PDB file of C-alpha atoms in Angstrom:
ATOM      1  CA  UNK A  13    -108.045-141.059-109.423  1.00 54.00           C
ATOM      2  CA  UNK A  14    -105.566-138.764-111.562  1.00 77.00           C
ATOM      3  CA  UNK A  15    -103.938-136.216-108.874  1.00 90.00           C
ATOM      4  CA  UNK A  16    -103.699-132.685-109.900  1.00 97.00           C
ATOM      5  CA  UNK A  17    -102.245-131.423-107.208  1.00 97.00           C
ATOM      6  CA  UNK A  18     -98.674-130.260-109.476  1.00 97.00           C
ATOM      7  CA  UNK A  19    -100.745-127.920-111.398  1.00 98.00           C
ATOM      8  CA  UNK A  20    -100.962-124.301-111.421  1.00 98.00           C
ATOM      9  CA  UNK A  21    -104.869-123.476-112.985  1.00 98.00           C
ATOM     10  CA  UNK A  22    -104.361-119.659-114.644  1.00 98.00           C
ATOM     11  CA  UNK A  23    -108.083-117.863-115.231  1.00 98.00           C
ATOM     12  CA  UNK A  24    -107.277-114.275-115.561  1.00 98.00           C
ATOM     13  CA  UNK A  25    -110.295-113.693-117.741  1.00 98.00           C
ATOM     14  CA  UNK A  26    -113.241-114.749-115.817  1.00 97.00           C
ATOM     15  CA  UNK A  27    -113.989-111.938-114.306  1.00 97.00           C
ATOM     16  CA  UNK A  28    -117.178-109.407-115.042  1.00 96.00           C
ATOM     17  CA  UNK A  29    -116.929-106.878-112.081  1.00 98.00           C
ATOM     18  CA  UNK A  30    -116.491-103.063-113.895  1.00 98.00           C
ATOM     19  CA  UNK A  31    -116.234-100.454-110.409  1.00 98.00           C
ATOM     20  CA  UNK A  32    -117.906 -98.136-110.542  1.00 96.00           C
ATOM     21  CA  UNK A  33    -119.699 -98.592-113.951  1.00 97.00           C
ATOM     22  CA  UNK A  34    -124.002 -98.908-113.062  1.00 95.00           C
ATOM     23  CA  UNK A  35    -126.561 -99.830-115.439  1.00 93.00           C
ATOM     24  CA  UNK A  36    -127.596 -96.730-117.130  1.00 94.00           C
ATOM     25  CA  UNK A  37    -127.530 -96.598-120.785  1.00 96.00           C
ATOM     26  CA  UNK A  38    -123.511 -94.729-121.528  1.00 94.00           C
ATOM     27  CA  UNK A  39    -122.268 -97.600-120.467  1.00 97.00           C
ATOM     28  CA  UNK A  40    -124.246-100.180-122.157  1.00 97.00           C
ATOM     29  CA  UNK A  41    -121.504-100.825-124.441  1.00 98.00           C
ATOM     30  CA  UNK A  42    -118.709-101.330-121.760  1.00 98.00           C
ATOM     31  CA  UNK A  43    -121.263-103.616-120.484  1.00 98.00           C
ATOM     32  CA  UNK A  44    -121.329-105.571-123.465  1.00 98.00           C
ATOM     33  CA  UNK A  45    -117.538-105.534-124.430  1.00 98.00           C
ATOM     34  CA  UNK A  46    -116.915-106.950-121.132  1.00 98.00           C
ATOM     35  CA  UNK A  47    -119.087-110.003-121.073  1.00 97.00           C
ATOM     36  CA  UNK A  48    -118.171-110.554-124.820  1.00 97.00           C
ATOM     37  CA  UNK A  49    -114.424-110.807-124.441  1.00 98.00           C
ATOM     38  CA  UNK A  50    -114.651-112.686-120.727  1.00 98.00           C
ATOM     39  CA  UNK A  51    -113.727-116.125-120.236  1.00 98.00           C
ATOM     40  CA  UNK A  52    -117.753-116.938-119.495  1.00 96.00           C
ATOM     41  CA  UNK A  53    -117.657-119.669-117.005  1.00 96.00           C
ATOM     42  CA  UNK A  54    -114.136-121.651-117.751  1.00 98.00           C
ATOM     43  CA  UNK A  55    -113.031-121.708-114.609  1.00 97.00           C
ATOM     44  CA  UNK A  56    -116.443-124.273-113.784  1.00 97.00           C
ATOM     45  CA  UNK A  57    -115.218-126.666-116.477  1.00 98.00           C
ATOM     46  CA  UNK A  58    -112.259-126.740-113.860  1.00 98.00           C
ATOM     47  CA  UNK A  59    -113.470-127.593-111.392  1.00 96.00           C
ATOM     48  CA  UNK A  60    -111.760-130.778-110.585  1.00 97.00           C
ATOM     49  CA  UNK A  61    -108.469-128.946-110.554  1.00 98.00           C
ATOM     50  CA  UNK A  62    -107.051-127.688-107.015  1.00 95.00           C
ATOM     51  CA  UNK A  63    -105.204-124.863-107.288  1.00 96.00           C
ATOM     52  CA  UNK A  64    -106.567-122.141-109.450  1.00 98.00           C
ATOM     53  CA  UNK A  65    -106.190-118.334-109.675  1.00 98.00           C
ATOM     54  CA  UNK A  66    -108.860-115.649-110.842  1.00 98.00           C
ATOM     55  CA  UNK A  67    -109.997-112.649-110.555  1.00 97.00           C
ATOM     56  CA  UNK A  68    -112.813-110.555-110.208  1.00 93.00           C
ATOM     57  CA  UNK A  69    -112.063-108.126-112.378  1.00 98.00           C
ATOM     58  CA  UNK A  70    -113.020-108.057-116.028  1.00 98.00           C
ATOM     59  CA  UNK A  71    -110.439-107.711-118.189  1.00 98.00           C
ATOM     60  CA  UNK A  72    -111.076-104.437-118.964  1.00 98.00           C
ATOM     61  CA  UNK A  73    -110.482-102.999-116.262  1.00 98.00           C
ATOM     62  CA  UNK A  74    -107.067-105.338-115.041  1.00 98.00           C
ATOM     63  CA  UNK A  75    -105.335-107.428-117.565  1.00 98.00           C
ATOM     64  CA  UNK A  76    -103.995-110.078-116.225  1.00 98.00           C
ATOM     65  CA  UNK A  77    -102.265-111.450-119.089  1.00 98.00           C
ATOM     66  CA  UNK A  78    -100.646-108.992-120.657  1.00 98.00           C
ATOM     67  CA  UNK A  79     -97.659-107.430-119.930  1.00 97.00           C
ATOM     68  CA  UNK A  80     -97.659-104.559-117.657  1.00 97.00           C
ATOM     69  CA  UNK A  81     -95.156-102.897-119.663  1.00 96.00           C
ATOM     70  CA  UNK A  82     -96.979-101.448-122.385  1.00 96.00           C
ATOM     71  CA  UNK A  83     -93.453-101.226-124.251  1.00 96.00           C
ATOM     72  CA  UNK A  84     -93.626-105.672-124.402  1.00 96.00           C
ATOM     73  CA  UNK A  85     -97.747-105.650-125.302  1.00 97.00           C
ATOM     74  CA  UNK A  86     -98.432-105.813-128.420  1.00 95.00           C
ATOM     75  CA  UNK A  87    -102.287-105.161-127.985  1.00 97.00           C
ATOM     76  CA  UNK A  88    -100.471-102.131-125.897  1.00 97.00           C
ATOM     77  CA  UNK A  89    -100.855-100.144-129.366  1.00 95.00           C
ATOM     78  CA  UNK A  90    -104.504-101.296-129.796  1.00 96.00           C
ATOM     79  CA  UNK A  91    -105.359 -99.737-126.535  1.00 97.00           C
ATOM     80  CA  UNK A  92    -105.745-103.255-124.622  1.00 98.00           C
ATOM     81  CA  UNK A  93    -102.539-103.657-122.898  1.00 98.00           C
ATOM     82  CA  UNK A  94    -102.798-104.371-118.980  1.00 98.00           C
ATOM     83  CA  UNK A  95    -104.855-101.366-118.406  1.00 98.00           C
ATOM     84  CA  UNK A  96    -107.150-101.172-121.572  1.00 98.00           C
ATOM     85  CA  UNK A  97    -108.848 -97.946-122.988  1.00 98.00           C
ATOM     86  CA  UNK A  98    -109.929 -98.899-125.871  1.00 98.00           C
ATOM     87  CA  UNK A  99    -113.143-101.124-126.380  1.00 98.00           C
ATOM     88  CA  UNK A 100    -112.891-104.422-129.074  1.00 98.00           C
ATOM     89  CA  UNK A 101    -114.112-101.781-132.380  1.00 98.00           C
ATOM     90  CA  UNK A 102    -111.063 -99.360-131.032  1.00 97.00           C
ATOM     91  CA  UNK A 103    -113.710 -96.950-129.396  1.00 97.00           C
ATOM     92  CA  UNK A 104    -111.839 -94.683-126.597  1.00 97.00           C
ATOM     93  CA  UNK A 105    -113.471 -94.786-123.356  1.00 97.00           C
ATOM     94  CA  UNK A 106    -112.631 -92.859-120.236  1.00 96.00           C
ATOM     95  CA  UNK A 107    -111.932 -95.582-117.624  1.00 97.00           C
ATOM     96  CA  UNK A 108    -110.749 -93.306-115.077  1.00 97.00           C
ATOM     97  CA  UNK A 109    -114.729 -94.196-113.985  1.00 96.00           C
ATOM     98  CA  UNK A 110    -112.841 -97.332-112.764  1.00 98.00           C
ATOM     99  CA  UNK A 111    -111.107 -95.113-109.591  1.00 97.00           C
ATOM    100  CA  UNK A 112    -106.835 -95.052-109.220  1.00 97.00           C
ATOM    101  CA  UNK A 113    -105.381 -96.899-112.262  1.00 97.00           C
ATOM    102  CA  UNK A 114    -102.493 -97.367-109.546  1.00 98.00           C
ATOM    103  CA  UNK A 115    -104.462 -99.348-107.433  1.00 98.00           C
ATOM    104  CA  UNK A 116    -104.743-102.031-110.811  1.00 98.00           C
ATOM    105  CA  UNK A 117    -101.395-101.896-111.524  1.00 98.00           C
ATOM    106  CA  UNK A 118    -100.413-102.476-107.683  1.00 98.00           C
ATOM    107  CA  UNK A 119    -103.827-105.725-107.694  1.00 98.00           C
ATOM    108  CA  UNK A 120    -101.357-106.732-111.428  1.00 98.00           C
ATOM    109  CA  UNK A 121     -98.568-107.086-109.299  1.00 98.00           C
ATOM    110  CA  UNK A 122    -100.292-108.779-106.326  1.00 98.00           C
ATOM    111  CA  UNK A 123    -101.701-111.284-108.621  1.00 98.00           C
ATOM    112  CA  UNK A 124     -98.616-112.513-110.902  1.00 98.00           C
ATOM    113  CA  UNK A 125     -97.271-112.786-107.133  1.00 98.00           C
ATOM    114  CA  UNK A 126     -99.558-115.408-106.568  1.00 98.00           C
ATOM    115  CA  UNK A 127     -98.828-117.379-109.545  1.00 98.00           C
ATOM    116  CA  UNK A 128     -94.973-117.166-108.835  1.00 98.00           C
ATOM    117  CA  UNK A 129     -95.177-118.439-105.499  1.00 98.00           C
ATOM    118  CA  UNK A 130     -98.111-120.968-106.689  1.00 98.00           C
ATOM    119  CA  UNK A 131     -95.769-122.651-109.126  1.00 98.00           C
ATOM    120  CA  UNK A 132     -92.517-122.517-106.177  1.00 98.00           C
ATOM    121  CA  UNK A 133     -94.543-124.212-103.231  1.00 98.00           C
ATOM    122  CA  UNK A 134     -94.787-127.437-106.044  1.00 98.00           C
ATOM    123  CA  UNK A 135     -91.236-126.914-107.201  1.00 98.00           C
ATOM    124  CA  UNK A 136     -89.631-128.391-110.112  1.00 98.00           C
ATOM    125  CA  UNK A 137     -92.144-130.869-111.715  1.00 97.00           C
ATOM    126  CA  UNK A 138     -94.493-128.357-111.912  1.00 98.00           C
ATOM    127  CA  UNK A 139     -97.275-127.725-114.760  1.00 98.00           C
ATOM    128  CA  UNK A 140     -99.164-123.604-115.046  1.00 98.00           C
ATOM    129  CA  UNK A 141    -101.981-124.026-117.045  1.00 98.00           C
ATOM    130  CA  UNK A 142    -103.201-121.056-118.738  1.00 98.00           C
ATOM    131  CA  UNK A 143    -106.591-121.307-119.288  1.00 98.00           C
ATOM    132  CA  UNK A 144    -108.418-119.390-121.848  1.00 98.00           C
ATOM    133  CA  UNK A 145    -112.130-119.243-124.443  1.00 98.00           C
ATOM    134  CA  UNK A 146    -113.086-117.232-127.733  1.00 98.00           C
ATOM    135  CA  UNK A 147    -115.072-116.132-129.734  1.00 98.00           C
ATOM    136  CA  UNK A 148    -116.066-118.271-132.654  1.00 97.00           C
ATOM    137  CA  UNK A 149    -115.454-115.707-134.869  1.00 97.00           C
ATOM    138  CA  UNK A 150    -112.162-113.388-134.547  1.00 98.00           C
ATOM    139  CA  UNK A 151    -113.135-110.096-133.276  1.00 98.00           C
ATOM    140  CA  UNK A 152    -112.345-106.521-134.404  1.00 97.00           C
ATOM    141  CA  UNK A 153    -109.255-106.275-131.848  1.00 97.00           C
ATOM    142  CA  UNK A 154    -108.063-110.450-132.430  1.00 97.00           C
ATOM    143  CA  UNK A 155    -104.659-109.927-134.695  1.00 96.00           C
ATOM    144  CA  UNK A 156    -105.338-113.808-135.701  1.00 97.00           C
ATOM    145  CA  UNK A 157    -108.494-112.847-138.248  1.00 96.00           C
ATOM    146  CA  UNK A 158    -108.764-116.232-139.798  1.00 96.00           C
ATOM    147  CA  UNK A 159    -112.449-116.769-139.893  1.00 95.00           C
ATOM    148  CA  UNK A 160    -112.040-120.925-140.161  1.00 96.00           C
ATOM    149  CA  UNK A 161    -111.051-120.991-136.045  1.00 98.00           C
ATOM    150  CA  UNK A 162    -110.148-124.464-134.319  1.00 98.00           C
ATOM    151  CA  UNK A 163    -112.416-126.106-131.700  1.00 98.00           C
ATOM    152  CA  UNK A 164    -109.215-126.425-128.927  1.00 98.00           C
ATOM    153  CA  UNK A 165    -105.790-123.912-129.118  1.00 98.00           C
ATOM    154  CA  UNK A 166    -102.654-125.118-127.584  1.00 98.00           C
ATOM    155  CA  UNK A 167    -100.686-122.754-126.978  1.00 98.00           C
ATOM    156  CA  UNK A 168     -96.450-122.937-125.577  1.00 98.00           C
ATOM    157  CA  UNK A 169     -93.637-121.098-126.065  1.00 98.00           C
ATOM    158  CA  UNK A 170     -90.549-122.219-127.312  1.00 96.00           C
ATOM    159  CA  UNK A 171     -87.932-122.514-124.407  1.00 95.00           C
ATOM    160  CA  UNK A 172     -87.532-124.082-120.993  1.00 97.00           C
ATOM    161  CA  UNK A 173     -91.298-123.964-120.305  1.00 98.00           C
ATOM    162  CA  UNK A 174     -92.696-125.806-123.823  1.00 98.00           C
ATOM    163  CA  UNK A 175     -94.030-129.525-123.128  1.00 98.00           C
ATOM    164  CA  UNK A 176     -92.547-132.187-124.237  1.00 97.00           C
ATOM    165  CA  UNK A 177     -93.140-132.837-128.144  1.00 98.00           C
ATOM    166  CA  UNK A 178     -94.766-136.606-127.109  1.00 98.00           C
ATOM    167  CA  UNK A 179     -97.230-135.243-124.618  1.00 98.00           C
ATOM    168  CA  UNK A 180     -98.486-132.158-126.423  1.00 98.00           C
ATOM    169  CA  UNK A 181     -98.891-134.757-129.207  1.00 98.00           C
ATOM    170  CA  UNK A 182    -101.674-136.972-126.577  1.00 98.00           C
ATOM    171  CA  UNK A 183    -103.413-133.900-125.081  1.00 98.00           C
ATOM    172  CA  UNK A 184    -103.734-132.986-129.328  1.00 98.00           C
ATOM    173  CA  UNK A 185    -104.838-136.623-129.654  1.00 98.00           C
ATOM    174  CA  UNK A 186    -107.087-137.489-126.704  1.00 98.00           C
ATOM    175  CA  UNK A 187    -108.973-133.544-128.110  1.00 98.00           C
ATOM    176  CA  UNK A 188    -109.649-135.222-131.726  1.00 98.00           C
ATOM    177  CA  UNK A 189    -110.580-138.540-131.111  1.00 98.00           C
ATOM    178  CA  UNK A 190    -113.206-136.630-129.913  1.00 97.00           C
ATOM    179  CA  UNK A 191    -114.168-135.040-132.439  1.00 97.00           C
ATOM    180  CA  UNK A 192    -112.575-131.868-131.677  1.00 98.00           C
ATOM    181  CA  UNK A 193    -110.468-129.739-133.959  1.00 98.00           C
ATOM    182  CA  UNK A 194    -107.202-128.776-132.678  1.00 98.00           C
ATOM    183  CA  UNK A 195    -104.247-126.431-133.762  1.00 98.00           C
ATOM    184  CA  UNK A 196    -101.553-124.914-131.894  1.00 98.00           C
ATOM    185  CA  UNK A 197    -100.811-121.487-131.470  1.00 98.00           C
ATOM    186  CA  UNK A 198    -103.433-120.990-133.618  1.00 98.00           C
ATOM    187  CA  UNK A 199    -105.498-118.125-133.264  1.00 98.00           C
ATOM    188  CA  UNK A 200    -104.081-117.906-129.707  1.00 98.00           C
ATOM    189  CA  UNK A 201    -100.237-117.973-129.140  1.00 97.00           C
ATOM    190  CA  UNK A 202     -97.752-118.833-126.061  1.00 98.00           C
ATOM    191  CA  UNK A 203     -98.166-119.532-122.772  1.00 98.00           C
ATOM    192  CA  UNK A 204     -98.635-117.501-119.609  1.00 98.00           C
ATOM    193  CA  UNK A 205     -94.967-117.811-117.192  1.00 98.00           C
ATOM    194  CA  UNK A 206     -93.801-116.663-114.012  1.00 97.00           C
ATOM    195  CA  UNK A 207     -90.557-114.933-112.967  1.00 94.00           C
ATOM    196  CA  UNK A 208     -89.399-118.145-110.949  1.00 97.00           C
ATOM    197  CA  UNK A 209     -85.799-120.571-110.711  1.00 96.00           C
ATOM    198  CA  UNK A 210     -88.221-123.389-110.870  1.00 97.00           C
ATOM    199  CA  UNK A 211     -88.287-125.791-113.256  1.00 98.00           C
ATOM    200  CA  UNK A 212     -92.154-126.225-115.246  1.00 98.00           C
ATOM    201  CA  UNK A 213     -94.295-126.494-117.680  1.00 98.00           C
ATOM    202  CA  UNK A 214     -96.145-124.028-119.319  1.00 98.00           C
ATOM    203  CA  UNK A 215     -98.987-124.765-121.647  1.00 98.00           C
ATOM    204  CA  UNK A 216    -102.425-122.403-122.549  1.00 98.00           C
ATOM    205  CA  UNK A 217    -106.040-124.549-122.892  1.00 98.00           C
ATOM    206  CA  UNK A 218    -108.121-122.028-124.876  1.00 98.00           C
ATOM    207  CA  UNK A 219    -111.477-123.600-125.442  1.00 98.00           C
ATOM    208  CA  UNK A 220    -113.932-122.190-128.113  1.00 98.00           C
ATOM    209  CA  UNK A 221    -116.637-120.939-127.077  1.00 98.00           C
ATOM    210  CA  UNK A 222    -119.619-123.154-129.811  1.00 97.00           C
ATOM    211  CA  UNK A 223    -118.210-125.836-127.427  1.00 97.00           C
ATOM    212  CA  UNK A 224    -120.058-125.293-124.132  1.00 97.00           C
ATOM    213  CA  UNK A 225    -121.918-122.057-124.448  1.00 96.00           C
ATOM    214  CA  UNK A 226    -124.874-121.486-126.729  1.00 84.00           C
ATOM    215  CA  UNK A 227    -128.864-122.262-126.956  1.00 86.00           C
ATOM    216  CA  UNK A 228    -127.780-126.279-128.637  1.00 90.00           C
ATOM    217  CA  UNK A 229    -125.290-126.524-125.848  1.00 95.00           C
ATOM    218  CA  UNK A 230    -127.344-129.810-122.849  1.00 95.00           C
ATOM    219  CA  UNK A 231    -125.676-130.680-119.811  1.00 95.00           C
ATOM    220  CA  UNK A 232    -124.192-133.989-121.253  1.00 96.00           C
ATOM    221  CA  UNK A 233    -121.659-131.846-123.616  1.00 96.00           C
ATOM    222  CA  UNK A 234    -120.266-130.275-121.105  1.00 97.00           C
ATOM    223  CA  UNK A 235    -120.040-133.041-118.914  1.00 97.00           C
ATOM    224  CA  UNK A 236    -118.534-134.731-121.903  1.00 97.00           C
ATOM    225  CA  UNK A 237    -116.219-131.873-122.622  1.00 98.00           C
ATOM    226  CA  UNK A 238    -115.285-131.944-118.617  1.00 98.00           C
ATOM    227  CA  UNK A 239    -114.219-135.591-119.173  1.00 97.00           C
ATOM    228  CA  UNK A 240    -111.886-134.786-121.945  1.00 98.00           C
ATOM    229  CA  UNK A 241    -110.196-132.042-120.163  1.00 98.00           C
ATOM    230  CA  UNK A 242    -109.440-134.180-117.371  1.00 98.00           C
ATOM    231  CA  UNK A 243    -107.936-137.104-119.730  1.00 97.00           C
ATOM    232  CA  UNK A 244    -105.989-134.046-121.380  1.00 98.00           C
ATOM    233  CA  UNK A 245    -104.446-132.730-118.658  1.00 98.00           C
ATOM    234  CA  UNK A 246    -103.761-136.261-116.935  1.00 97.00           C
ATOM    235  CA  UNK A 247    -100.926-136.597-119.580  1.00 97.00           C
ATOM    236  CA  UNK A 248     -99.189-133.003-117.942  1.00 96.00           C
TER     237      UNK A 248
END
């Protein structure tokens, strides 16, 4: 049996909760946008990983994947930094409905401290997995608008957190041998990092939603995908 105790699974976008947003028609578009951008059911694909950090909140409330400092965050220029104030198509919305922004800033800091401590509890040799999904076709807010998207995106940073090239190749080959189309750092780039002196590696795995959601997906397709994910991650 594979041992995944050295892995921290960062899954920040599965949350759906929009505080104080009721079911009235005036919030319908916000609710639809939140669902469209959510990494729906991604946490269930990784049930075999023991150390998971998730968020209950929708990323429209607080996006744990963004830089807290808007001056460092490319998406902040599109109104989608740590604290969103625009919808997918760029339409502004009043985020005051969610309550005090200061609370969500503190929540962000708490979750990143939790991530740091999880890595430090493992120590040198830890692996940080940054786990997401993406839509089959680009959205208006996406930076990479090329329509031909892979099934699996593997993202990493250049520098000390980058996994060895041999390991990256083995992970990529595992997916490709099962018929998945794989790309490095496309349509999304990089991987989450933590402010720690621990020596660790970080890899982002993004799954095209068409691979596990939709009317044509059967239970055996999900079982197969989870099996491949488990095999690929075992190389880390």
